[in-house]
Tab-separated table of C-alpha atoms and ligand atoms in Angstrom:
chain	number	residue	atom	x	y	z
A	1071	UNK	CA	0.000	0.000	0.000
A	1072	UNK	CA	1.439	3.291	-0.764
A	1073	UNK	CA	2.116	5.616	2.375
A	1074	UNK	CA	1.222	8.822	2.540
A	1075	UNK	CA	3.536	12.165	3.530
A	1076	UNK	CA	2.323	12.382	7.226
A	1077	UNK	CA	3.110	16.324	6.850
A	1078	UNK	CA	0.598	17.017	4.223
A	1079	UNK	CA	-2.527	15.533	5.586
A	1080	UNK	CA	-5.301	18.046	7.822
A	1081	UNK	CA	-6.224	16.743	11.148
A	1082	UNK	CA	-9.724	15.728	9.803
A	1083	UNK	CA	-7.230	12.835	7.382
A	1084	UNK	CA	-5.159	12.015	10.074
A	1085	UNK	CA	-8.264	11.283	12.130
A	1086	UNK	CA	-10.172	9.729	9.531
A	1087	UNK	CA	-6.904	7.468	9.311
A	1088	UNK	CA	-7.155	6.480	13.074
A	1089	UNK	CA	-10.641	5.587	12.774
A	1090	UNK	CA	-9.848	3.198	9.868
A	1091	UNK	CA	-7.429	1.534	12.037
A	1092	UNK	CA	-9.370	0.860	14.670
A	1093	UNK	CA	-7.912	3.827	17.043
A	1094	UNK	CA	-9.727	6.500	18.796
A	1095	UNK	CA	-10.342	9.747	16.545
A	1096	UNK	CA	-8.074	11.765	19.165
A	1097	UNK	CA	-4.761	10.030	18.145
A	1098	UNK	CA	-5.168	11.972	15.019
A	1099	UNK	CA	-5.367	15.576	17.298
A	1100	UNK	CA	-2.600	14.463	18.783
A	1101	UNK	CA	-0.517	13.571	15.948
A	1102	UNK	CA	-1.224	16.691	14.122
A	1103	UNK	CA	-0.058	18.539	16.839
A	1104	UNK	CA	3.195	16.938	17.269
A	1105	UNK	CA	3.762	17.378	13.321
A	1106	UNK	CA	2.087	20.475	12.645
A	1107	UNK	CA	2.802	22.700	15.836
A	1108	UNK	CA	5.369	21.078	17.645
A	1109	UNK	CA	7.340	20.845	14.078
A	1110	UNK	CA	8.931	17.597	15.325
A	1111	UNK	CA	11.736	15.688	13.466
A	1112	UNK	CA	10.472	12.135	13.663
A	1113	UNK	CA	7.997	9.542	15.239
A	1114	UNK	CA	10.330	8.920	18.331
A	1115	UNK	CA	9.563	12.518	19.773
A	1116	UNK	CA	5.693	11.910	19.686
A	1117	UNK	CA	5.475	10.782	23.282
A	1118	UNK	CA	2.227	10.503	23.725
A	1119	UNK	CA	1.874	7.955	20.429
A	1120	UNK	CA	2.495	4.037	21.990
A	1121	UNK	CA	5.490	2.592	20.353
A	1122	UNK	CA	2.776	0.139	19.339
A	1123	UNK	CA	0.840	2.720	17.653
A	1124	UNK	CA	3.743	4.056	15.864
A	1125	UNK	CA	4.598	0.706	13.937
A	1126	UNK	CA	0.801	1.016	13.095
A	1127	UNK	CA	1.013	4.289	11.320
A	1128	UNK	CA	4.294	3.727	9.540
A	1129	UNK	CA	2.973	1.382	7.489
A	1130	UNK	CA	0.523	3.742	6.044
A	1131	UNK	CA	2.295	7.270	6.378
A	1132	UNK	CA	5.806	8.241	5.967
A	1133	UNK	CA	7.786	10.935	7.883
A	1134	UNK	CA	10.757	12.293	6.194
A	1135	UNK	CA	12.219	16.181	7.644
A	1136	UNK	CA	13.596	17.713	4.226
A	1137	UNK	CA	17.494	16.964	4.141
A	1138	UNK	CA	19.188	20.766	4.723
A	1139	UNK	CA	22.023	20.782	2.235
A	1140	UNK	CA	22.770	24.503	2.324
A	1141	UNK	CA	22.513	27.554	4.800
A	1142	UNK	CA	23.158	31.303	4.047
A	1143	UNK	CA	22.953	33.738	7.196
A	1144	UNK	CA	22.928	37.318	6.664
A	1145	UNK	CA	23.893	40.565	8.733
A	1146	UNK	CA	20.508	41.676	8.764
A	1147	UNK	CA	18.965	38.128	10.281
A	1148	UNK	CA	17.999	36.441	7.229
A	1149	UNK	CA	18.107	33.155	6.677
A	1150	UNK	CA	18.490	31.172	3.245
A	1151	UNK	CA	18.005	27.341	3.580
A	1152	UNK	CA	18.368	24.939	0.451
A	1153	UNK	CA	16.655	21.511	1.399
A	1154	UNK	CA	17.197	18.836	-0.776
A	1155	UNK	CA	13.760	16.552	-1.380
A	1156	UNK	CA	13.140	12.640	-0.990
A	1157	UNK	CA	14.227	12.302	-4.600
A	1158	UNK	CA	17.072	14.362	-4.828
A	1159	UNK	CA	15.897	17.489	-6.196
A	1160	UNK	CA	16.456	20.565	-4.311
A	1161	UNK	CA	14.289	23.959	-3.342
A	1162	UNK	CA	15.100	27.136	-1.169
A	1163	UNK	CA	13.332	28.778	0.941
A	1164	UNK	CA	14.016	32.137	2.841
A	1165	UNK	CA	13.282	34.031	6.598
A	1166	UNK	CA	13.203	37.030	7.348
A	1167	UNK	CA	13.560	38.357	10.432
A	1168	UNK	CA	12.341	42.294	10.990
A	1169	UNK	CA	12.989	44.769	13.094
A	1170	UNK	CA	11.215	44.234	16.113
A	1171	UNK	CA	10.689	48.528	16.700
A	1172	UNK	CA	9.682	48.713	12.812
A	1173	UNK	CA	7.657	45.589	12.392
A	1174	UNK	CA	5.978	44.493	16.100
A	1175	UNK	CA	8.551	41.144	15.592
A	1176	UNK	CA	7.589	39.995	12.409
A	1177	UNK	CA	9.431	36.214	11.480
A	1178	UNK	CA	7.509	35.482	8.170
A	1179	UNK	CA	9.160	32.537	6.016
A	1180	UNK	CA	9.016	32.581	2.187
A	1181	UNK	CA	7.901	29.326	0.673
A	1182	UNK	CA	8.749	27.809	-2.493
A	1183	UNK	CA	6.008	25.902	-5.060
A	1184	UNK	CA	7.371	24.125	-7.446
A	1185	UNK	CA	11.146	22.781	-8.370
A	1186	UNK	CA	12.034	25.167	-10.907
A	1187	UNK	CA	9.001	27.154	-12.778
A	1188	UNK	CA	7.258	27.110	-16.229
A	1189	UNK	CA	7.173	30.729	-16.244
A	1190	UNK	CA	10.563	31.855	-17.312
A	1191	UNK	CA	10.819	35.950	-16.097
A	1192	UNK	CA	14.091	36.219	-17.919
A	1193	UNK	CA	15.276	38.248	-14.771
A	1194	UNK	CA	14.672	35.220	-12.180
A	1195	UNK	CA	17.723	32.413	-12.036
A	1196	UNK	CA	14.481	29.984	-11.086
A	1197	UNK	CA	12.682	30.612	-14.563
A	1198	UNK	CA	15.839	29.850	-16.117
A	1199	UNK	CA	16.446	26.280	-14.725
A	1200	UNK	CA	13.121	25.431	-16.484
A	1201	UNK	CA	10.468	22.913	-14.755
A	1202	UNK	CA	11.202	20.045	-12.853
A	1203	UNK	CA	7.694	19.295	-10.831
A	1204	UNK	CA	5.329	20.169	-8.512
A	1205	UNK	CA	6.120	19.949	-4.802
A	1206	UNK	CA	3.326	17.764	-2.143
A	1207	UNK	CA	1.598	19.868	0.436
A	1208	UNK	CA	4.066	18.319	2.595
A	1209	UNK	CA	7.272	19.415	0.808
A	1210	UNK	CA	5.417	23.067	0.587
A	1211	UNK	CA	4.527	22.310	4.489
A	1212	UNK	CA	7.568	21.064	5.202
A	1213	UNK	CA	10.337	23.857	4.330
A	1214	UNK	CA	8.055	26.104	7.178
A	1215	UNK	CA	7.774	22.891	9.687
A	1216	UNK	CA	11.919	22.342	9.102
A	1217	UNK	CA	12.925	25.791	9.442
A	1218	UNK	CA	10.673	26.213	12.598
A	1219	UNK	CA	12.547	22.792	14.093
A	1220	UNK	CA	15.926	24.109	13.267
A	1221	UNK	CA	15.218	27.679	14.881
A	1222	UNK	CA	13.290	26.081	17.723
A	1223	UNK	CA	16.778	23.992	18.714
A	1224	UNK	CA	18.206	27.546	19.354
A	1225	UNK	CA	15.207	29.162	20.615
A	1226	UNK	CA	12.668	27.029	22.078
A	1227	UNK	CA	10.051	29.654	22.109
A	1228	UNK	CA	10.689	30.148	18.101
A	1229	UNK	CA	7.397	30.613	16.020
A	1230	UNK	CA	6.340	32.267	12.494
A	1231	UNK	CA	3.986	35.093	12.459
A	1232	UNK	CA	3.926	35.269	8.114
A	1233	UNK	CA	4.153	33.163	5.458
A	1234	UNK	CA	4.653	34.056	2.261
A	1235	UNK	CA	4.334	31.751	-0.937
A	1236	UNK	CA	7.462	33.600	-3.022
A	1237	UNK	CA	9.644	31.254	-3.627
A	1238	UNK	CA	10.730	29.330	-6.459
A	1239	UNK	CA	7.661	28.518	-8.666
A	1240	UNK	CA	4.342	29.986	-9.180
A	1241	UNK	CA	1.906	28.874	-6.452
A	1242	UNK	CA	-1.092	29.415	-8.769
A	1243	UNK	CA	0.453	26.256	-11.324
A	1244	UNK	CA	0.567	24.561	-8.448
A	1245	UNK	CA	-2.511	25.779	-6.757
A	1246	UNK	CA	-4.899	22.404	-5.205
A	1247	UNK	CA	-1.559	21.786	-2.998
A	1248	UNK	CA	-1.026	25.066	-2.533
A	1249	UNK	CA	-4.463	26.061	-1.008
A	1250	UNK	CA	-4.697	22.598	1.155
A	1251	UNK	CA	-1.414	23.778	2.742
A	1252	UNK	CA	-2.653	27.117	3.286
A	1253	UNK	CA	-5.462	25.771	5.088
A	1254	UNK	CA	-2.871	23.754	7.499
A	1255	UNK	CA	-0.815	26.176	8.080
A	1256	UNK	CA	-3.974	28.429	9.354
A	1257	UNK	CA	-5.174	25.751	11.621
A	1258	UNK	CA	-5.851	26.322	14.896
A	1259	UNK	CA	-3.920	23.460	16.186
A	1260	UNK	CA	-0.798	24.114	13.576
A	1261	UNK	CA	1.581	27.069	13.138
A	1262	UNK	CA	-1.943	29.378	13.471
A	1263	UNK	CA	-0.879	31.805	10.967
A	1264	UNK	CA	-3.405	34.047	10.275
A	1265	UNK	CA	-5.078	33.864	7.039
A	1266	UNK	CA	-4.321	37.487	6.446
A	1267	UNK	CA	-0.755	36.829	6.967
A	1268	UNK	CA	-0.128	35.268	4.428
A	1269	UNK	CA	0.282	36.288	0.926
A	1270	UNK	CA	0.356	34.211	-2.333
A	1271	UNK	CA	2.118	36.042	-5.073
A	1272	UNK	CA	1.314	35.441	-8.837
A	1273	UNK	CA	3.286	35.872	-11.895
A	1274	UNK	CA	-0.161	36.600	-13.501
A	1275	UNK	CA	-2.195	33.369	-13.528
A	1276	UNK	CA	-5.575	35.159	-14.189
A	1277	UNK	CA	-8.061	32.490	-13.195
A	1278	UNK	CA	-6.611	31.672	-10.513
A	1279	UNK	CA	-6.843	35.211	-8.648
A	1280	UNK	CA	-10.512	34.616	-8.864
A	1281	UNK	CA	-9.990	30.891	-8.020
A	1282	UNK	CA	-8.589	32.094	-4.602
A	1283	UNK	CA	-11.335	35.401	-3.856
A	1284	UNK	CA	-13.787	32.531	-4.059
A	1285	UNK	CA	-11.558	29.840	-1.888
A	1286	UNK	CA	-10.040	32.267	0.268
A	1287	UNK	CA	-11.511	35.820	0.605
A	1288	UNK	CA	-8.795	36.385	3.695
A	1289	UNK	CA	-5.799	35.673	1.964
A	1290	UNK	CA	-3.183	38.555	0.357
A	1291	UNK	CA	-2.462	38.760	-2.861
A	1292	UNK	CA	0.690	40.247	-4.773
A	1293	UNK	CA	1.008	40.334	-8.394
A	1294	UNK	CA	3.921	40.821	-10.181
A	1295	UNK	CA	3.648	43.316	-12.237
A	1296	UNK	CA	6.626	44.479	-13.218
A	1297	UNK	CA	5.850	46.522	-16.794
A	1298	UNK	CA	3.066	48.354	-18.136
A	1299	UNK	CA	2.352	47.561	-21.133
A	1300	UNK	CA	2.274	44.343	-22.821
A	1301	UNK	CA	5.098	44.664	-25.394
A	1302	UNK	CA	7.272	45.554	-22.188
A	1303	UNK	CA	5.867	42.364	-20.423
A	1304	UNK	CA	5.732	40.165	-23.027
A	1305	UNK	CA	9.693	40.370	-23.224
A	1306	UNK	CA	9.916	39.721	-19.552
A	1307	UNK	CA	7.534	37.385	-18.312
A	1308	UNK	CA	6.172	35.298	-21.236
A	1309	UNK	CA	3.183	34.965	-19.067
A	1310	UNK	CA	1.719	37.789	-20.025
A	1311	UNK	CA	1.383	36.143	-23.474
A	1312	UNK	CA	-1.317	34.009	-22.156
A	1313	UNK	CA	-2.590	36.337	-19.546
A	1314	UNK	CA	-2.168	40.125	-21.259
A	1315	UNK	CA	-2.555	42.713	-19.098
A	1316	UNK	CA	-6.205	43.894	-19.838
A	1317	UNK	CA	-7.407	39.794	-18.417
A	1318	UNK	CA	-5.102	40.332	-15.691
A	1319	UNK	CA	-6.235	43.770	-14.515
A	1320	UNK	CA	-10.090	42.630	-15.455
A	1321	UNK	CA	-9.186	39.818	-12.749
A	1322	UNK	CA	-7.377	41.720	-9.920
A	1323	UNK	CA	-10.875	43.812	-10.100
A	1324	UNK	CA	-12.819	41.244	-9.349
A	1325	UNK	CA	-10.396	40.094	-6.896
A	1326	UNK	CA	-10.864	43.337	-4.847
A	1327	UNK	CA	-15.060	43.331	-5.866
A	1328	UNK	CA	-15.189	40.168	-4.273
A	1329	UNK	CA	-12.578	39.704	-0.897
A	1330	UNK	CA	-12.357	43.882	-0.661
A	1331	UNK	CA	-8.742	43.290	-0.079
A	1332	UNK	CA	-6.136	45.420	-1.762
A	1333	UNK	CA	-3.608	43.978	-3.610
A	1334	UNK	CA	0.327	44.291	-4.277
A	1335	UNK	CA	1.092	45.149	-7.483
A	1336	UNK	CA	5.279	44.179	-7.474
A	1337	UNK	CA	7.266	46.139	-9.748
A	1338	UNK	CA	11.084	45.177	-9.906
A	1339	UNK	CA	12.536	48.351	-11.381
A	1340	UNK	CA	15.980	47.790	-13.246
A	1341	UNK	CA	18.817	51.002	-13.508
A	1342	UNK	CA	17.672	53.557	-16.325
A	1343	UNK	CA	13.760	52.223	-16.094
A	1344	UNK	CA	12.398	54.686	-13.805
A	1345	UNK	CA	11.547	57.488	-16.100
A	1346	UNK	CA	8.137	60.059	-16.155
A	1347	UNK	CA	6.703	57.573	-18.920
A	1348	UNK	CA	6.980	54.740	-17.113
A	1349	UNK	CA	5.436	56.011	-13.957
A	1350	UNK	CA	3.144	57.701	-15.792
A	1351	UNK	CA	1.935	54.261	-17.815
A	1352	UNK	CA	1.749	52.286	-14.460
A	1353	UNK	CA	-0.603	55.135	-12.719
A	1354	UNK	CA	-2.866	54.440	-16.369
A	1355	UNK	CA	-2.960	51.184	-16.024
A	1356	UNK	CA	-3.685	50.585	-12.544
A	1357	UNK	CA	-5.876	53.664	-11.926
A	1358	UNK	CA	-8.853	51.347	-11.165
A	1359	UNK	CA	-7.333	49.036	-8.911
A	1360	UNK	CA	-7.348	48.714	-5.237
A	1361	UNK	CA	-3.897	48.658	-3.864
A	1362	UNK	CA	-0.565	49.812	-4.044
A	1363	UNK	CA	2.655	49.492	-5.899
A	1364	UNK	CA	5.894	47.733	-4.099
A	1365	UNK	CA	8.857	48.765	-5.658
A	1366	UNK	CA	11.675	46.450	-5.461
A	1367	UNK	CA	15.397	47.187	-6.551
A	1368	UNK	CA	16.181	44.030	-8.815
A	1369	UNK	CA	18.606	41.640	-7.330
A	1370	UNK	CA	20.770	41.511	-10.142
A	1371	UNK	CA	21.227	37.249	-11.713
A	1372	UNK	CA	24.072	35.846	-14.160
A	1373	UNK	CA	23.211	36.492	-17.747
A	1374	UNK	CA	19.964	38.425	-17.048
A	1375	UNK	CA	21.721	41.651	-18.704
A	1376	UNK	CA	20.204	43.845	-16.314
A	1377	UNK	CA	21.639	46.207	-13.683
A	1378	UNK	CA	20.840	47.619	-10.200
A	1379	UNK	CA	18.962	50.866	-9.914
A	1380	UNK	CA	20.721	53.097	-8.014
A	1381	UNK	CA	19.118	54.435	-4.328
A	1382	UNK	CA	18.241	57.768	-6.059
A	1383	UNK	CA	16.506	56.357	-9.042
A	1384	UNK	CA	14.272	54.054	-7.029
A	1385	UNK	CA	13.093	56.668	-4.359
A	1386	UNK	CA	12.848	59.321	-7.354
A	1387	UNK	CA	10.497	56.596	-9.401
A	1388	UNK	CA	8.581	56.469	-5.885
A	1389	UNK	CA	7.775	59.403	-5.602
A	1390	UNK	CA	7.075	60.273	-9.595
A	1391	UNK	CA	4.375	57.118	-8.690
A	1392	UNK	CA	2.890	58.850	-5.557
A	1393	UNK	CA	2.262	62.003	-7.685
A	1394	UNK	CA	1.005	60.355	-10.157
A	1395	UNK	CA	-1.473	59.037	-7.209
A	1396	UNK	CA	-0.908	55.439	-6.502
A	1397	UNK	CA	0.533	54.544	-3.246
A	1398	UNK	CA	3.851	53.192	-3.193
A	1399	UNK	CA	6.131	51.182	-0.873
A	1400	UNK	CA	9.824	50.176	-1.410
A	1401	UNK	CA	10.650	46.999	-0.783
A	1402	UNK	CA	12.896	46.961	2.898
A	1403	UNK	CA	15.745	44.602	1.097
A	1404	UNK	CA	16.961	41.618	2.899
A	1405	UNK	CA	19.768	39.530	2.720
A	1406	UNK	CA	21.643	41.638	0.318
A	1407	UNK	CA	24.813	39.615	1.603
A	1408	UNK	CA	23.885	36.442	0.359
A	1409	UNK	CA	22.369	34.691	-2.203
A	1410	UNK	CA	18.829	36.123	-1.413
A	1411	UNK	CA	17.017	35.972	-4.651
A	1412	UNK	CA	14.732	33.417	-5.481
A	1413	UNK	CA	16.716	30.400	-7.396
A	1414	UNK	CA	20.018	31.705	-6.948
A	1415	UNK	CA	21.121	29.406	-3.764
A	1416	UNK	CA	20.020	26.245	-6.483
A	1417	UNK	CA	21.916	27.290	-9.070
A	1418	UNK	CA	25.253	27.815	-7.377
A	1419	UNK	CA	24.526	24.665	-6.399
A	1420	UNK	CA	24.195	23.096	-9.811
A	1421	UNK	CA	27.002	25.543	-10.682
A	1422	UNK	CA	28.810	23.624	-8.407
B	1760	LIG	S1	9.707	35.105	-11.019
B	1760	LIG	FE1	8.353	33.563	-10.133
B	1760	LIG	S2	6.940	33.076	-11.831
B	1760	LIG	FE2	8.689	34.117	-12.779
B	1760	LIG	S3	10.056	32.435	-13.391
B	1760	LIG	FE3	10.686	33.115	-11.319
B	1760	LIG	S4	9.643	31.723	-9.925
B	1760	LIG	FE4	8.603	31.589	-11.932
């Protein structure tokens, strides 16, 4: 019979699972708490769970911690972790610690999709590698559940308070395993992140933003944006191909019609891109949305061909956006010391 990951299945499964096997309903509570809040490493630590017990469950689930191959630490208290999966393929995910004046001690863990991604930004190392697969809800589950286990060994008291799904891959290509682990990771009895803390961010997928108002009203959404018309976007995120802009802004209205939430609108701005036109073609296009731009200074990737905006240019842009009258934010930047941008810990890896 073929076992199942035990980190990807809700406490209703894992209780559904004890029932079929002839054990009381509450084994399954307590199970899901060891995995899913207590973030433990392996059956042995569930102390509560008869050795008996145990031998029962391993024959229909599996419990395999992601193998950490890699770890990056920067100045600023973020954390880049590359776990290798259970069949030798490898993802990265990313904390970041803020400023506990700044942020009220914010710990919120980016979270990767997919190994590698079918979108291909030309500016993202990920979307260069090209697709592998998707990852289970308990790979997705597991990068948070590992990271919190590692962290926890140095400070017991350790816990997330964000999650967002930015990683490598996009979430909405991968979105059935994406939502279920949503949905554990919000549980009461899990990490208990609040639904509005976390964030999914799209490349563009437009049926799935209206997949997820009507799954999850409570749930953020960021878009990457990133140009403002669709020549410009065509040439960096063949996405846009599928999805042009007018379907994707049609959808990020409904979005807001239907959850009243406002949205992110990501704009990576590249040196000498930051002129009157192009702020002024942004405030066009996203005049009727609800929500505000988030300009981030590109973290510049082997072979992209694209440089680093300089301080001035970004906060200039900025503020050409806010009188142009769309709120703006600039991205704080973490981990500028280390390999921080999504894919780029993988392929010094493969480099290697
Ligand atoms: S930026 Fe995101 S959607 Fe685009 S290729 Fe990279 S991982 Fe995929």
């Amino acid at each position: 019979m073929e076992r199942s990951d035990i980190r990807g299945l809700t406490e209703t499964e894992l209780e559904e699972l004890c029932r079929s096997l002839g054990k009381p309903a509450f084994r399954g509570r307590q199970i899901f708490d060891w995995v899913q809040n207590k973030a433990v490493g392996g059956w042995r630590e569930m102390r509560n769970i008869s050795a008996e017990d145990q031998k029962t469950f391993q024959e229909r689930l599996f419990f395999q911690p992601l193998a950490l191959k890699k770890e990056q630490r920067s100045q600023d208290g973020t954390r880049k972790y590359l776990f290798q999966l259970p069949d030798g393929e490898a993802v990265e995910c990313v904390l970041m610690n803020y400023d506990r004046r700044k942020h009220r001690d914010r710990r919120t863990v980016c979270l990767s999709t997919q190994v590698g991604c079918p979108v291909g930004c030309v500016f993202c190392a990920t979307g260069q590698e090209g697709f592998t697969r998707n990852l289970t809800v308990g790979e997705i589950l597991g990068q948070a559940l590992d990271i919190c286990r590692l962290l926890r060994a140095e400070d017991p008291e350790f816990s997330l308070t964000n999650v967002v799904f930015m990683g490598m891959g996009e979430p909405f290509l991968n979105y059935d395993q994406v939502i279920k682990a949503i949905r554990i990771l919000n549980h009461e009895r899990g990490q208990k992140i609040g639904m509005r803390r976390i964030t999914v961010s799209t490349s563009g997928i437009a049926p799935r933003i209206l997949d997820l108002a009507r799954d999850n009203d409570q749930v953020g959404l960021a878009v990457s944006l990133h140009a403002a018309s669709d020549e410009e976007r065509d040439a960096l995120m063949p996405v846009n191909r599928r999805y042009p802009l007018e379907e994707l802004m049609r959808a990020c209205q409904e979005y807001t019609a239907l959850t009243r939430r406002r949205i992110t609108f990501e704009v990576a701005l590249t040196a000498g891109q930051g002129s009157k036109e192009t702020a002024r073609r942004l405030a066009l296009l996203l005049r009727e949305q609800l929500g505000h731009v988030n300009l981030i200074p590109i973290n510049p990737v082997a072979g992209s061909g694209l440089k680093r905006p300089l301080t001035e240019e970004v906060a200039e842009f900025a503020s050409l956006l806010t009188q142009a009258g769309i709120p703006v934010s600039i991205r704080e930047e973490k981990g500028t010391d280390i390999d921080a941008a999504c894919g780029q810990l993988r392929q010094r890896r493969e480099e290697s």
